[in-house]
Protein backbone atom coordinates (compact mmCIF):
# COMPACT_ATOMS: atom_id res chain seq x y z
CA UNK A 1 183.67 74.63 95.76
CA UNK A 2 185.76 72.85 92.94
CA UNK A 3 187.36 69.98 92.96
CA UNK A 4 190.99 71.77 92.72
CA UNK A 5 190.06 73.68 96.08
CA UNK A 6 189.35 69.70 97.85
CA UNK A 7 192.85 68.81 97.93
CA UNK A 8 192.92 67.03 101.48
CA UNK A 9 193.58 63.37 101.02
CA UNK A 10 191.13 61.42 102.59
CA UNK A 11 191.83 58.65 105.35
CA UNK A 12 189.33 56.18 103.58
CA UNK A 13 188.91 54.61 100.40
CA UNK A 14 185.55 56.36 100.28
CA UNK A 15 185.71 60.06 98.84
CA UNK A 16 182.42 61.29 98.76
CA UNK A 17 179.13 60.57 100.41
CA UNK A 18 176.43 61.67 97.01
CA UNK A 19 173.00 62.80 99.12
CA UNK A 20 169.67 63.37 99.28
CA UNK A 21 168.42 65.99 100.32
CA UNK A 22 164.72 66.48 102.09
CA UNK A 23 164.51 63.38 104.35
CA UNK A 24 168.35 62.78 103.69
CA UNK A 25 169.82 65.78 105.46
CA UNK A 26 167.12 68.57 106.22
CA UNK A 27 163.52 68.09 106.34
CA UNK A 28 162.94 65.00 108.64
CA UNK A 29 159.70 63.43 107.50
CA UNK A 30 160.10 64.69 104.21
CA UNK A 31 157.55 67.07 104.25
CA UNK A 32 158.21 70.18 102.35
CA UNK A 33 157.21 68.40 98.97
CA UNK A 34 154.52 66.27 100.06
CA UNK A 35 152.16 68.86 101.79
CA UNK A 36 152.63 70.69 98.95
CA UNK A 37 151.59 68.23 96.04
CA UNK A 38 148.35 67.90 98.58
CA UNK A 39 147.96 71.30 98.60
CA UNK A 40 148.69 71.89 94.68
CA UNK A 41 145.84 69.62 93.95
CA UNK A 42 143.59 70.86 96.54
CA UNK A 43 144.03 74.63 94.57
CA UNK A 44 144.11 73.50 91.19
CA UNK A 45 141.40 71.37 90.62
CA UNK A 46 139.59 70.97 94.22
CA UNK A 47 140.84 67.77 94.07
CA UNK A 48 141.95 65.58 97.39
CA UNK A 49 144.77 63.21 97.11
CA UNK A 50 146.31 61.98 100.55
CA UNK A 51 149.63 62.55 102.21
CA UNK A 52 150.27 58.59 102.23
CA UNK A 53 149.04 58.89 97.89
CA UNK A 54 151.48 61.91 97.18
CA UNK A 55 154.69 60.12 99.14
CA UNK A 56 154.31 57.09 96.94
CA UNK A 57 156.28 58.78 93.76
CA UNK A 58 158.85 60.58 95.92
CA UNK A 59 162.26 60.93 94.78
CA UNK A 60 161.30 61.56 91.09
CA UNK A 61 161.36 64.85 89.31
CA UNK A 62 158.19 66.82 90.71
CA UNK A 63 156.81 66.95 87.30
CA UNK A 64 157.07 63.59 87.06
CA UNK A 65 156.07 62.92 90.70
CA UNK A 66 152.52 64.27 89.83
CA UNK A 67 151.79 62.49 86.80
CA UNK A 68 152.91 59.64 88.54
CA UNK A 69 150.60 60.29 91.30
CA UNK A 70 147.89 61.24 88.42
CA UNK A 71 148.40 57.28 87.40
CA UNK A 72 148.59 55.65 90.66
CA UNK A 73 145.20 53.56 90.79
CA UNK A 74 142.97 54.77 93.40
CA UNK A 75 143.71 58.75 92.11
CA UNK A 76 143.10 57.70 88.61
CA UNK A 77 140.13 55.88 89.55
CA UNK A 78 138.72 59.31 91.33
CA UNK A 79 140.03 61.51 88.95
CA UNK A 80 138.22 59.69 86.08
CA UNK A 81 135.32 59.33 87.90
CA UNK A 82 135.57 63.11 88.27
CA UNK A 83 136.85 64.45 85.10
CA UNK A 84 135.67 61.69 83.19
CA UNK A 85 139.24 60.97 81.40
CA UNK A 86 143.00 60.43 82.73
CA UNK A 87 145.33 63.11 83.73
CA UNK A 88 146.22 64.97 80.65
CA UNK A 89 149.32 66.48 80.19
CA UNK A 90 148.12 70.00 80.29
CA UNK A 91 146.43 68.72 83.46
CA UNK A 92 150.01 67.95 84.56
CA UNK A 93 151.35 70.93 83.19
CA UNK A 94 148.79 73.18 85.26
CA UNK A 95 149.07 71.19 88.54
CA UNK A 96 152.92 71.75 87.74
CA UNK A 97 153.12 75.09 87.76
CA UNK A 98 150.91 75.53 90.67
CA UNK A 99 153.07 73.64 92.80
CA UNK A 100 156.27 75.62 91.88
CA UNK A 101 155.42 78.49 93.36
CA UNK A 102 154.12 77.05 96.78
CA UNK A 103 157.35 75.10 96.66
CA UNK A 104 159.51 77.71 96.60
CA UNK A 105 157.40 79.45 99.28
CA UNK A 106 157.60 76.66 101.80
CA UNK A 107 161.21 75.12 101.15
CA UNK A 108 163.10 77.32 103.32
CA UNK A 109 161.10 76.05 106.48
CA UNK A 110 161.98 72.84 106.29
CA UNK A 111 165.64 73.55 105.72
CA UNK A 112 166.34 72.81 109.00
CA UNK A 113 169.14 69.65 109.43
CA UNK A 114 168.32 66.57 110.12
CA UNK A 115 169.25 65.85 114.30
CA UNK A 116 172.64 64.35 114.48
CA UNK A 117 174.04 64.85 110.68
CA UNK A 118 176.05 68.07 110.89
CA UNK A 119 178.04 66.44 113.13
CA UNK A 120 179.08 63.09 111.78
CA UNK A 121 179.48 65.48 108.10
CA UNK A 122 182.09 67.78 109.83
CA UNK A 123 183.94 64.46 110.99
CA UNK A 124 184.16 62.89 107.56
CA UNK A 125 185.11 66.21 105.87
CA UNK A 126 188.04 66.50 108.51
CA UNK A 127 188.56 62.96 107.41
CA UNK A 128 188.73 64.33 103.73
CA UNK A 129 185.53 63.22 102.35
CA UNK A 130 184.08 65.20 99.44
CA UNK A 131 179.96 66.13 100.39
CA UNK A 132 177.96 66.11 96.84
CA UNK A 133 174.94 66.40 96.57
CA UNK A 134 171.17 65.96 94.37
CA UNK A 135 167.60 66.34 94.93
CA UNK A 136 164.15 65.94 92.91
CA UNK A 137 163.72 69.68 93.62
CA UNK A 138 164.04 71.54 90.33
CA UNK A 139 166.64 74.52 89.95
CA UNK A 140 164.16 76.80 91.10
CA UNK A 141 162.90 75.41 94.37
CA UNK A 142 166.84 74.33 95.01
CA UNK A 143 167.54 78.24 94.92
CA UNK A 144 165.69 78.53 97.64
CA UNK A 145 166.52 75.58 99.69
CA UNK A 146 169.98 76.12 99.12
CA UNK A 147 171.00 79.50 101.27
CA UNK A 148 168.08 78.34 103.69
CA UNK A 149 170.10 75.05 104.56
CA UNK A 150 173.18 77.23 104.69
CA UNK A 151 172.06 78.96 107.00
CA UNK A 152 171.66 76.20 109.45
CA UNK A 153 175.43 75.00 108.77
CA UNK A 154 174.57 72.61 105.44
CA UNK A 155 176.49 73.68 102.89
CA UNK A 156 177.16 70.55 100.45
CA UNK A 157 180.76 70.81 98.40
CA UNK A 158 178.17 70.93 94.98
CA UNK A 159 174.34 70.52 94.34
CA UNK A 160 172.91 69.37 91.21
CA UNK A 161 168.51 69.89 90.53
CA UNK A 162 166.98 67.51 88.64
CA UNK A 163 166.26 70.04 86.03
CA UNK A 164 170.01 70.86 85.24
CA UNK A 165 170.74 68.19 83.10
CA UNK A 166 169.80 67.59 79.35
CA UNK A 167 169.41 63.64 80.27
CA UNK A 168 167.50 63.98 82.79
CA UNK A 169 166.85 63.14 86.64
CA UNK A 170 166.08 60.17 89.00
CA UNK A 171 166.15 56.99 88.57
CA UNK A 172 168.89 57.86 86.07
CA UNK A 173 172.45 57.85 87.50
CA UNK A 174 173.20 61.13 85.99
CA UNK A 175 173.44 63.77 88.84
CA UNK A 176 175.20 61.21 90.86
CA UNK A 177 177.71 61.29 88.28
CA UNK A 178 177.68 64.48 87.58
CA UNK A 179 178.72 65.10 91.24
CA UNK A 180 181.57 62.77 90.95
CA UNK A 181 182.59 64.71 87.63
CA UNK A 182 182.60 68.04 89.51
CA UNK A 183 184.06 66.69 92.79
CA UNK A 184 186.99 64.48 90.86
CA UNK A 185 186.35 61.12 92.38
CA UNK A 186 188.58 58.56 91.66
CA UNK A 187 186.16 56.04 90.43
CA UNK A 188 182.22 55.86 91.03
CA UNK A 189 183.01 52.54 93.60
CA UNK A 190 184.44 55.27 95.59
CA UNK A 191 180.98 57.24 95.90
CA UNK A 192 178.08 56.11 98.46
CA UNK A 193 174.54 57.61 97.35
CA UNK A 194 172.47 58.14 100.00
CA UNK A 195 168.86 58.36 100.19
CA UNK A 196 165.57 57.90 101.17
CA UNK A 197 163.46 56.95 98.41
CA UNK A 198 163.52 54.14 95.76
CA UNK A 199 164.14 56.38 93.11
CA UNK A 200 167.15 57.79 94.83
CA UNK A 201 168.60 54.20 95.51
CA UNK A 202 167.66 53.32 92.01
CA UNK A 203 170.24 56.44 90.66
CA UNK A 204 172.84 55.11 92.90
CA UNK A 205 173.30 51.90 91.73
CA UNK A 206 172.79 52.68 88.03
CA UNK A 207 175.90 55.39 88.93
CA UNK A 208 177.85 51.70 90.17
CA UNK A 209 177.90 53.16 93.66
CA UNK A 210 177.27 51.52 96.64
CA UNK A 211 173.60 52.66 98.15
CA UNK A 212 172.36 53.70 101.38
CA UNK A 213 168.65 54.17 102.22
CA UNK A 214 167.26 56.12 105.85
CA UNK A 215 164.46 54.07 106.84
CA UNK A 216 163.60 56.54 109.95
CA UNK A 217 164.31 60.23 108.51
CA UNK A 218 162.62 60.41 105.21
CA UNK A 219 159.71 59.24 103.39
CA UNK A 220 159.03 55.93 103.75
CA UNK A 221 158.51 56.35 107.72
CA UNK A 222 156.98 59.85 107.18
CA UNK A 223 157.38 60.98 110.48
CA UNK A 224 157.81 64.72 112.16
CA UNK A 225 161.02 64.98 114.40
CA UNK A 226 158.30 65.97 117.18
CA UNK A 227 156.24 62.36 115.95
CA UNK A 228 159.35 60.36 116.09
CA UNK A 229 161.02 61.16 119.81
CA UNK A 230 157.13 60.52 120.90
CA UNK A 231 156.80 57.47 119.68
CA UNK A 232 157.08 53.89 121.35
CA UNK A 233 159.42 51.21 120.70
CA UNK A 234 157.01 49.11 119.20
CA UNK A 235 155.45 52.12 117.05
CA UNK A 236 158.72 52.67 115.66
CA UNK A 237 159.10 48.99 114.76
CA UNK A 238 155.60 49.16 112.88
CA UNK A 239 156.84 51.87 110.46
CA UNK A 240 160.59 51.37 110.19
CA UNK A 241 160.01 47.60 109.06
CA UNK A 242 158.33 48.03 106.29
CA UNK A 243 160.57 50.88 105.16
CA UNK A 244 163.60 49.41 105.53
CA UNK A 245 161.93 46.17 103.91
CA UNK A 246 160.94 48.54 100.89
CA UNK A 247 164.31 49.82 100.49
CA UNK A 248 166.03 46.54 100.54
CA UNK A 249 164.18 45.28 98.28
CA UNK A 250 165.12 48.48 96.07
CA UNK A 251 168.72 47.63 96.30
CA UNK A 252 170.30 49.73 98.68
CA UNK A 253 173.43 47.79 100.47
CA UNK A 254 173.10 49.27 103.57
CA UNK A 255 169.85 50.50 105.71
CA UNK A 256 170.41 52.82 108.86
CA UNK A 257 167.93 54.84 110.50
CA UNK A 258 169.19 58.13 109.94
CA UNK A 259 172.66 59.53 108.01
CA UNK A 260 173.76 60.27 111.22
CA UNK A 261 174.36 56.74 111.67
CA UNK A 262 176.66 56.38 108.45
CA UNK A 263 179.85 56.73 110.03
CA UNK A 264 179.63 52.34 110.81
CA UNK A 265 178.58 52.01 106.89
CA UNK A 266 181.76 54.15 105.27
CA UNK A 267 184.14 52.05 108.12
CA UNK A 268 182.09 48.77 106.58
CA UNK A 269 182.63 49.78 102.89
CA UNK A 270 186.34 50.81 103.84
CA UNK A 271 186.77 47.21 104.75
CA UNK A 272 184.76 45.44 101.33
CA UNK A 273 186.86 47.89 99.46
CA UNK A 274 190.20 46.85 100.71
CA UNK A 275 189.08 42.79 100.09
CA UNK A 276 188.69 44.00 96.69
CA UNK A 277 184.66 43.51 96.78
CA UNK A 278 182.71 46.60 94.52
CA UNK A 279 179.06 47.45 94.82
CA UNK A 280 177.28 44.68 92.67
C-alpha cells in the first residue's frame, strides 16, 4: 500500500508503529529462526549448538546471526577444538545456505499472530496509524512469511528484508527509515520501533525513534504460547526480569510484555510529544 493510498489523518501525534516481526507480531517464542540455526548446524557439519547459544545473535541478518554465533565463546571454543581453526567464511557461507532453504520451509508455520495484537493493530489503524514493518529474515524467507501471515489477518502497510538494502540491515537504522520513506511520516520522532531483540532496539534509536522492546513474546523470554499460559507467576517473573532488564539496558524507552499491550505506550508518547520531549 503507498503512502498516497494512507490518507486518513491520524488522532495521535504518532503515525506509524515500525515492527518486528517473529516474536514481535507472529511467532511467539521466536522460534521459526532459532530451531532452524540448531538444525542448520546439526546438517551441515554434525555440529550441536543450543537453542539458548543460537538466540543470543537474534535480530541480526541471518548471515550475520551465524557467524556471530560461530564467534560467541563457548561455540568457538568447540568448534576449534573440533575443526581445529575458527569459523571460516566459507564455513559461514555453507552453514548459510543450508539454513535458507529450511527457513523458507518452516516460516509459514509460525506465521501465526501473536494472541491479542490483531486487535489492538485494527484499533490504531482506525485511529489512522500507518503499520510498517522489518525483519532479519532475508527477501527470500520474507516471501514466504509474508502471504502466510496474511493469511491469518497480518498484513503490514510495507515490509522491508534485511537483504533489500545496499547499506545494509540491523543494528543500522536503515529499514526503519526506509519504512518511514515509503509510508510518508512526518518526521522519524513520529515513528515507534518495536521489537524484541537488542539489535532491533539498537535500529530504532539510531532511526531517532522512540523504542519499544516485548520482554514476554519474543526472544529474550523464549517461550511457546502453550509454555507461557502454563507457567506460574513466579516462573514468569524468573524469565521476564532479566529480559526486560536486557532490553533496558539496550535502550528501548518503553518495555511491555507483549505489543498487544502498546496501546498505554502510543497514549504515553502522545503525551511526551505534546510537552515537546523527543526520543533521546
Amino acid at each position: 500500500m503507498s503512502a498516497k493510498q494512507l490518507s486518513v489523518k491520524p488522532e495521535s501525534d504518532v503515525q506509524a508503529l515500525i515492527l518486528d516481526w517473529a516474536g514481535t507480531v507472529v511467532d511467539f517464542g521466536s522460534f521459526a529462526p532459532t530451531s532452524i540455526f540448531v538444525e542448520a548446524f546439526a546438517r551441515s557439519y554434525d555440529f550441536p549448538v543450543t537453542l539458548d547459544e543460537a538466540r543470543q545473535p537474534m535480530g541480526l541478518g541471518k548471515w550475520d546471526h551465524i557467524a556471530t554465533l560461530g564467534r560467541l565463546p563457548s561455540v568457538d571454543a568447540r568448534w576449534q577444538a573440533r575443526f581445529g581453526h575458527p569459523m571460516s567464511r566459507e564455513e559461514v557461507d555453507h552453514l548459510y545456505h543450508t539454513f535458507m532453504p529450511l527457513q523458507i520451509a518452516a516460516v509459514a508455520r509460525f506465521a501465526a499472530p501473536i494472541p491479542g495484537v490483531l486487535p489492538v493493530l485494527a484499533r490504531l489503524r482506525g485511529q489512522g496509524l500507518r503499520i510498517g514493518s522489518c525483519s532479519g529474515y532475508p527477501r527470500l524467507v520474507m516471501e514466504a512469511l509474508v502471504p502466510a501471515a496474511a493469511e491469518h489477518g497480518y498484513r503490514p502497510d510495507h515490509w522491508v528484508a534485511t537483504d533489500d538494502l545496499k547499506a545494509g540491515g540491523r543494528p543500522g537504522p536503515w529499514m526503519a527509515l526506509a519504512n518511514v520513506i515509503e509510508l510518508g511520516i512526518d518526521a522519524v520522532h513520529r515513528a515507534i520501533k518495536v521489537d524484541d531483540a537488542v539489535p532491533g532496539i539498537a535500529e530504532g534509536l539510531n532511526a531517532g525513534m522512540w523504542t519499544v522492546g516485548l520482554a514476554v513474546s519474543g526472544n529474550e523470554f523464549g517461550a511457546t504460547w502453550e509454555e507461557f499460559s502454563a507457567m506460574s507467576d513466579d516462573e514468569i517473573t524468573a524469565r521476564r526480569t532479566p529480559a526486560e532488564a536486557k532490553l533496558r539496558q539496550a535502550g528501548a524507552h518503553y518495555v511491555i510484555a507483549t505489543l498487544a499491550d502498546i496501546e498505554p505506550v502510543i497514549a504515553d508518547i502522545n503525551r511526551r510529544l505534546a510537552s515537546g520531549d523527543r526520543p533521546a
